[in-house]
Amino acid sequence: MIRWGVAGPGGIATDFAEAMQLVDGGEIVAVASRSNERADAFGDRFGIATRYGDYAALAEDPDVDVVYVATPQSRHEADAVLYLKAGKHVLCEKPCALNAQQVQRMVDEARRGGLFLMEAVWSRFLPAYRALVDVVGSGRVGELLLVEADFGFSLPFDPDHRLYRADLGGGGLLDLGIYPFQLCALLLGHPEHVVAEGIIGQTGVDEQVAAVLRHRAGALGVVKAGITVGMSCTARIAGSEGVVEIPAFMHCPTSITVRSRGGVEEIEAPWEHGLRFEIDEVHRCLAAGLTESPLMTLDESLGLAATLDEIRAQIGLRFPGE
Ligand SMILES: NC(=O)c1ccc[n+]([C@@H]2O[C@H](COP(=O)([O-])OP(=O)(O)OC[C@H]3O[C@@H](n4cnc5c(N)ncnc54)[C@H](OP(=O)(O)O)[C@@H]3O)[C@@H](O)[C@H]2O)c1
């Protein structure tokens, strides 16, 4: 039984704890918050016995094997390094950190300690994404030429909302853009060249961003993300012999459509709770003694962070303290 600690009992940690109830081989044994009351409320809701009113105490808990870091991205590096230094494995929410330098320090710490670390890009582990990789790998749509993907919604302006707060690493690029960018990276590898435009709003975060990525062998990625504008939230992967379409929401589909010379095939890939697959993957990796997942490697996280850094430099997006 793998014993989990949860750091940051907010929205996604709640989803995670619900998913854990469907998974064999693991349980949440401790939760840490900045407040005893919030740790207690989460503990009561999910039947977690050990509650901490500070994040450092969780690092000292000898009964915790792996920590799920579900705090805002502005503190992912500090939190992940805290737990890795204490000898815990870490599953860290996306984006892995604010920039590639921070991700590198997390990766260095994990590798120094021989510990497991993974960015929680849950899309990668969903049945529809596994089916997509199989379809593309089988050559049914030929040589990949173009990946178009976007993820954006219109969030009413609220300077206190996490996504509008620069001090928490908000904005569309890091929080939502990570999904279309990871799709391009999954299918095409990391880009050789990027051009981007963005709109920085009054709170200093990117409200819209669009980027064109040039990948090796001539393939392009076209990506958009935003927090002030509704987007299609779909993806379209075009090859020389056909197309794969991912319906909304492209980061958590339950089906894909393949259009090729053989006709049109709808591949259904339903799930009850999408986060369970990343938990299963952590359990599988830990049982196998792996320190990273072959489906979401640390080099992938470093490469993604480098792409996002380049885009941020082009659109003038800086976070406080960087
Ligand atoms: N995988 C996904 O689908 C998905 C979905 C949403 C978000 N995320 C990612 O998960 C992370 C958390 O997002 P969320 O939507 O769960 O956020 P949230 O609801 O605001 O929760 C974040 C938690 O972090 C803790 N925290 C610690 N320091 C904080 C600070 N300075 N300001 C605010 N909260 C702080 C808070 O707990 P205490 O105050 O109790 O300490 C809070 O409950 C982000 O990195 C986000 O990108 C992933």
Coordinates of C-alpha atoms and ligand atoms in Angstrom, one line a residue:
M1 CA 0.0 0.0 0.0
I2 CA 1.5 3.3 -1.1
R3 CA 1.0 6.0 1.5
W4 CA 0.3 9.5 0.1
G5 CA 0.5 12.9 1.6
V6 CA -1.4 15.8 0.0
A7 CA 0.1 19.3 0.1
G8 CA -2.4 22.0 -0.7
P9 CA -6.0 20.9 0.0
G10 CA -7.7 23.0 -2.8
G11 CA -9.7 22.3 -5.9
I12 CA -7.5 19.8 -7.7
A13 CA -6.5 18.1 -4.4
T14 CA -10.2 17.4 -3.9
D15 CA -10.5 15.8 -7.3
F16 CA -7.4 13.8 -6.6
A17 CA -8.7 12.5 -3.3
E18 CA -12.0 11.5 -5.0
A19 CA -10.0 9.6 -7.7
M20 CA -7.9 7.9 -5.0
Q21 CA -11.0 6.2 -3.8
L22 CA -11.2 4.3 -7.1
V23 CA -7.6 3.2 -7.1
D24 CA -6.1 0.0 -5.5
G25 CA -2.8 0.0 -3.9
G26 CA -2.7 3.5 -2.4
E27 CA -4.3 5.8 0.2
I28 CA -4.0 9.3 1.5
V29 CA -2.6 9.1 5.0
A30 CA -1.8 12.8 5.7
V31 CA -2.8 16.3 4.5
A32 CA -1.0 19.6 4.9
S33 CA -2.4 23.1 4.6
R34 CA -1.4 26.6 5.8
S35 CA -4.2 26.3 8.3
N36 CA -5.2 23.6 10.8
E37 CA -8.9 24.3 10.0
R38 CA -8.5 23.6 6.2
A39 CA -6.4 20.5 6.9
D40 CA -9.0 19.3 9.3
A41 CA -11.9 20.0 6.8
F42 CA -10.1 18.0 4.1
G43 CA -9.2 15.3 6.5
D44 CA -12.8 15.0 7.7
R45 CA -14.1 14.9 4.2
F46 CA -11.8 12.1 3.0
G47 CA -11.2 10.2 6.2
I48 CA -7.5 11.2 6.5
A49 CA -6.2 10.8 10.0
T50 CA -3.1 13.0 10.0
R51 CA -3.6 16.7 9.4
Y52 CA -0.9 19.4 9.5
G53 CA -1.3 23.1 9.7
D54 CA 2.0 23.7 7.9
Y55 CA 3.7 22.2 4.9
A56 CA 7.0 21.5 6.5
A57 CA 5.5 19.1 9.0
L58 CA 4.4 16.8 6.2
A59 CA 8.0 16.4 5.1
E60 CA 8.9 15.0 8.6
D61 CA 6.1 12.4 8.6
P62 CA 7.8 9.0 8.4
D63 CA 4.5 7.3 7.3
V64 CA 4.4 9.2 4.0
D65 CA 6.0 7.6 0.9
V66 CA 4.9 10.1 -1.8
V67 CA 3.6 13.7 -1.7
Y68 CA 1.1 15.1 -4.2
V69 CA 2.0 18.8 -4.5
A70 CA -1.2 20.6 -5.3
T71 CA -0.3 24.1 -4.4
P72 CA -0.2 27.0 -6.9
Q73 CA 2.7 26.8 -9.3
S74 CA 4.5 29.8 -7.7
R75 CA 5.5 27.4 -4.9
H76 CA 5.8 24.1 -6.7
E77 CA 9.6 24.3 -6.7
A78 CA 9.9 25.1 -3.0
D79 CA 7.3 22.5 -2.0
A80 CA 8.7 19.7 -4.3
V81 CA 12.3 20.3 -3.1
L82 CA 11.2 20.3 0.5
Y83 CA 9.6 16.9 0.2
L84 CA 12.4 15.5 -2.0
K85 CA 15.0 16.6 0.4
A86 CA 13.0 14.7 3.1
G87 CA 13.2 11.5 1.0
K88 CA 9.7 11.6 -0.3
H89 CA 8.7 10.8 -3.9
V90 CA 6.7 13.6 -5.5
L91 CA 3.9 14.0 -7.9
C92 CA 3.7 17.7 -8.7
E93 CA 0.8 19.4 -10.3
K94 CA 1.2 21.1 -13.7
P95 CA 2.9 23.3 -14.7
C96 CA 5.9 21.7 -13.0
A97 CA 7.2 25.1 -11.9
L98 CA 7.3 28.7 -13.1
N99 CA 10.3 28.3 -15.3
A100 CA 12.9 25.9 -16.6
Q101 CA 15.5 26.9 -13.9
Q102 CA 13.1 25.9 -11.2
V103 CA 12.2 22.6 -12.9
Q104 CA 15.9 21.9 -13.3
R105 CA 16.4 22.3 -9.5
M106 CA 13.5 19.9 -8.8
V107 CA 14.9 17.4 -11.3
D108 CA 18.4 17.7 -9.8
E109 CA 17.1 17.1 -6.3
A110 CA 15.0 14.1 -7.4
R111 CA 18.0 12.6 -9.2
R112 CA 20.4 13.3 -6.3
G113 CA 18.1 11.4 -4.0
G114 CA 17.2 8.6 -6.4
L115 CA 13.5 9.6 -5.9
F116 CA 10.5 9.5 -8.2
L117 CA 9.3 12.9 -9.6
M118 CA 6.6 13.5 -12.1
E119 CA 4.7 16.5 -13.4
A120 CA 1.0 15.6 -13.1
V121 CA 0.0 16.0 -16.8
W122 CA -3.0 13.7 -16.4
S123 CA -3.9 13.8 -20.1
R124 CA -0.9 11.6 -20.9
F125 CA -2.4 8.7 -19.0
L126 CA -5.9 8.8 -20.2
P127 CA -7.1 6.0 -22.4
A128 CA -7.9 8.4 -25.3
Y129 CA -4.3 9.7 -25.2
R130 CA -2.9 6.2 -25.2
A131 CA -5.2 5.4 -28.2
L132 CA -4.0 8.5 -29.9
V133 CA -0.4 7.5 -29.5
D134 CA -1.2 4.0 -30.9
V135 CA -3.0 5.5 -33.9
V136 CA -0.2 7.9 -34.8
G137 CA 2.4 5.2 -34.1
S138 CA 0.6 2.7 -36.4
G139 CA 1.1 5.1 -39.4
R140 CA -2.7 5.3 -40.1
V141 CA -2.6 9.1 -40.6
G142 CA 0.8 9.0 -42.3
E143 CA 3.6 11.5 -41.5
L144 CA 2.5 14.1 -39.0
L145 CA 2.5 17.6 -40.5
L146 CA 0.4 19.8 -38.2
V147 CA -0.9 19.8 -34.6
E148 CA -3.5 22.5 -33.8
A149 CA -4.7 22.7 -30.3
D150 CA -6.1 25.3 -27.9
F151 CA -7.5 25.6 -24.4
G152 CA -9.1 28.8 -23.2
F153 CA -12.2 30.0 -21.4
S154 CA -13.7 33.3 -20.4
L155 CA -13.1 33.7 -16.7
P156 CA -14.9 36.8 -15.2
F157 CA -12.3 39.3 -14.1
D158 CA -11.3 38.9 -10.4
P159 CA -7.9 40.1 -9.4
D160 CA -8.0 37.7 -6.4
H161 CA -8.6 34.6 -8.5
R162 CA -5.5 32.4 -8.8
L163 CA -5.5 32.6 -12.6
Y164 CA -5.5 36.4 -12.5
R165 CA -2.7 36.6 -9.9
A166 CA 0.8 37.1 -11.1
D167 CA 2.2 36.3 -7.7
L168 CA 0.7 32.8 -8.0
G169 CA 2.0 32.2 -11.6
G170 CA -1.5 32.7 -13.1
G171 CA -2.5 33.4 -16.7
G172 CA -3.4 31.2 -19.6
L173 CA 0.0 30.1 -20.8
L174 CA 1.2 28.1 -17.8
D175 CA -2.1 26.9 -16.5
L176 CA -4.0 26.0 -19.6
G177 CA -1.4 26.3 -22.4
I178 CA 0.6 23.5 -20.9
Y179 CA -2.0 21.0 -22.3
P180 CA -1.8 22.0 -26.0
F181 CA 2.0 22.4 -25.7
Q182 CA 2.4 19.0 -24.1
L183 CA 0.3 17.5 -26.9
C184 CA 2.6 19.0 -29.5
A185 CA 5.6 17.7 -27.6
L186 CA 4.1 14.2 -27.2
L187 CA 3.5 13.9 -31.0
L188 CA 6.3 16.0 -32.5
G189 CA 9.0 16.3 -29.8
H190 CA 10.2 19.7 -28.6
P191 CA 10.2 22.5 -31.1
E192 CA 13.2 23.9 -32.8
H193 CA 11.7 27.4 -33.1
V194 CA 8.8 29.3 -31.6
V195 CA 7.1 32.6 -32.4
A196 CA 4.4 33.9 -30.1
E197 CA 2.2 36.8 -29.4
G198 CA 0.3 37.5 -26.2
I199 CA -1.8 40.0 -24.4
I200 CA -0.8 40.8 -20.9
G201 CA -3.7 42.2 -18.8
Q202 CA -3.9 44.7 -15.9
T203 CA -2.8 42.2 -13.3
G204 CA 0.4 41.3 -15.2
V205 CA -0.6 37.8 -16.4
D206 CA -1.2 36.7 -20.0
E207 CA -4.9 36.8 -20.8
Q208 CA -4.4 35.4 -24.3
V209 CA -1.4 33.8 -26.1
A210 CA -0.9 32.3 -29.5
A211 CA 2.2 30.5 -30.7
V212 CA 3.5 28.7 -33.8
L213 CA 6.0 26.0 -33.2
R214 CA 8.3 24.6 -35.8
H215 CA 9.3 21.0 -35.2
R216 CA 12.0 19.0 -36.9
A217 CA 11.2 17.4 -40.2
G218 CA 8.9 20.3 -41.1
A219 CA 5.9 19.8 -38.9
L220 CA 4.2 22.8 -37.3
G221 CA 2.3 23.2 -34.0
V222 CA -0.3 26.0 -33.7
V223 CA -1.3 26.6 -30.1
K224 CA -3.6 29.1 -28.3
A225 CA -4.5 29.5 -24.6
G226 CA -6.4 32.2 -22.7
I227 CA -8.3 33.1 -19.6
T228 CA -10.4 35.9 -21.1
V229 CA -11.7 34.3 -24.2
G230 CA -13.6 31.1 -24.9
M231 CA -11.7 28.8 -27.3
S232 CA -12.7 25.6 -29.0
C233 CA -10.6 23.5 -26.5
T234 CA -10.1 20.9 -29.2
A235 CA -7.2 19.5 -31.1
R236 CA -6.6 18.4 -34.7
I237 CA -3.6 16.3 -35.7
A238 CA -3.1 16.3 -39.4
G239 CA -0.9 13.8 -41.2
S240 CA -0.1 13.1 -44.8
E241 CA -2.7 10.3 -44.9
G242 CA -5.4 11.5 -42.5
V243 CA -6.4 13.4 -39.4
V244 CA -7.1 12.7 -35.8
E245 CA -9.6 15.0 -34.0
I246 CA -9.7 15.4 -30.2
P247 CA -13.0 16.9 -29.1
A248 CA -13.4 19.4 -26.2
F249 CA -11.9 19.2 -23.8
M250 CA -8.7 18.3 -25.5
H251 CA -6.9 17.7 -22.2
C252 CA -9.3 15.1 -21.0
P253 CA -11.2 13.5 -23.9
T254 CA -13.3 10.4 -23.7
S255 CA -13.0 9.7 -27.5
I256 CA -11.0 10.6 -30.5
T257 CA -12.0 10.5 -34.2
V258 CA -9.7 9.1 -36.9
R259 CA -10.3 10.1 -40.5
S260 CA -8.0 8.2 -42.9
R261 CA -8.2 6.4 -46.2
G262 CA -9.8 3.5 -44.4
G263 CA -12.8 5.7 -43.4
V264 CA -13.9 7.4 -40.2
E265 CA -13.4 5.7 -36.9
E266 CA -14.7 6.9 -33.6
I267 CA -12.6 5.5 -30.8
E268 CA -14.4 5.6 -27.5
A269 CA -12.3 5.7 -24.4
P270 CA -14.5 6.6 -21.4
W271 CA -13.5 6.9 -17.8
E272 CA -15.1 7.4 -14.5
H273 CA -12.5 9.7 -13.0
G274 CA -9.7 11.0 -15.2
L275 CA -7.1 11.6 -12.4
R276 CA -7.1 7.9 -11.5
F277 CA -4.8 7.0 -14.4
E278 CA -2.0 9.3 -13.2
I279 CA -2.2 7.8 -9.8
D280 CA -2.1 4.3 -11.3
E281 CA 1.0 5.3 -13.2
V282 CA 2.7 6.6 -10.0
H283 CA 1.9 3.3 -8.3
R284 CA 3.2 1.3 -11.3
C285 CA 6.4 3.3 -11.4
L286 CA 7.1 3.0 -7.7
A287 CA 6.4 -0.7 -7.7
A288 CA 8.8 -1.1 -10.6
G289 CA 11.5 1.0 -8.8
L290 CA 11.4 3.7 -11.5
T291 CA 12.3 7.3 -10.7
E292 CA 10.4 8.8 -13.6
S293 CA 7.5 7.7 -15.8
P294 CA 8.3 6.8 -19.4
L295 CA 5.0 8.4 -20.3
M296 CA 5.9 11.8 -18.8
T297 CA 9.7 12.0 -18.3
L298 CA 11.6 14.7 -16.5
D299 CA 13.3 15.7 -19.8
E300 CA 9.7 16.3 -21.1
S301 CA 9.0 18.6 -18.2
L302 CA 12.3 20.4 -18.8
G303 CA 11.6 20.8 -22.5
L304 CA 8.1 22.0 -21.9
A305 CA 9.3 24.6 -19.4
A306 CA 12.0 25.8 -21.8
T307 CA 9.3 26.3 -24.6
L308 CA 7.1 28.2 -22.2
D309 CA 10.2 30.3 -21.1
E310 CA 10.9 31.2 -24.7
I311 CA 7.2 32.2 -25.3
R312 CA 7.2 34.3 -22.1
A313 CA 10.3 36.1 -23.1
Q314 CA 8.7 37.0 -26.5
I315 CA 5.4 38.2 -25.0
G316 CA 7.0 39.9 -22.0
L317 CA 5.5 37.8 -19.2
R318 CA 7.4 37.9 -16.0
F319 CA 6.3 36.8 -12.5
P320 CA 7.2 38.7 -9.3
G321 CA 10.5 37.6 -7.9
E322 CA 11.9 36.1 -11.1
Ligands
LIG1 N1 -4.7 18.6 -13.2 C1 -5.7 19.5 -13.4 O1 -6.6 19.3 -14.0 C2 -5.6 20.8 -12.6 C3 -6.8 21.5 -12.4 C4 -6.7 22.7 -11.7 C5 -5.5 23.1 -11.2 N2 -4.3 22.4 -11.4 C6 -3.1 22.8 -10.9 O2 -3.1 22.5 -9.5 C7 -2.5 23.6 -8.7 C8 -3.5 24.1 -7.7 O3 -4.6 24.6 -8.4 P1 -6.1 24.6 -7.7 O4 -7.0 25.0 -8.8 O5 -6.4 23.4 -6.9 O6 -5.9 25.9 -6.7 P2 -6.7 26.2 -5.4 O7 -8.1 25.6 -5.4 O8 -6.5 27.6 -5.2 O9 -5.9 25.4 -4.3 C9 -4.5 25.6 -4.1 C10 -4.2 25.2 -2.7 O10 -2.8 25.6 -2.4 C11 -2.7 26.0 -1.1 N3 -1.8 27.2 -1.1 C12 -0.6 27.2 -0.5 N4 0.0 28.4 -0.7 C13 -1.0 29.2 -1.3 C14 -1.0 30.5 -1.7 N5 0.1 31.4 -1.5 N6 -2.1 31.0 -2.3 C15 -3.1 30.2 -2.5 N7 -3.2 28.9 -2.2 C16 -2.1 28.4 -1.6 C17 -4.1 26.4 -0.6 O11 -4.3 25.6 0.6 P3 -4.1 26.2 2.1 O12 -4.5 27.6 2.0 O13 -5.1 25.4 2.8 O14 -2.7 26.0 2.4 C18 -5.0 25.9 -1.6 O15 -6.0 25.1 -1.2 C19 -2.0 24.6 -9.7 O16 -0.7 24.4 -10.0 C20 -2.9 24.3 -11.0 O17 -2.2 24.7 -12.2 C21 -4.4 21.2 -12.1

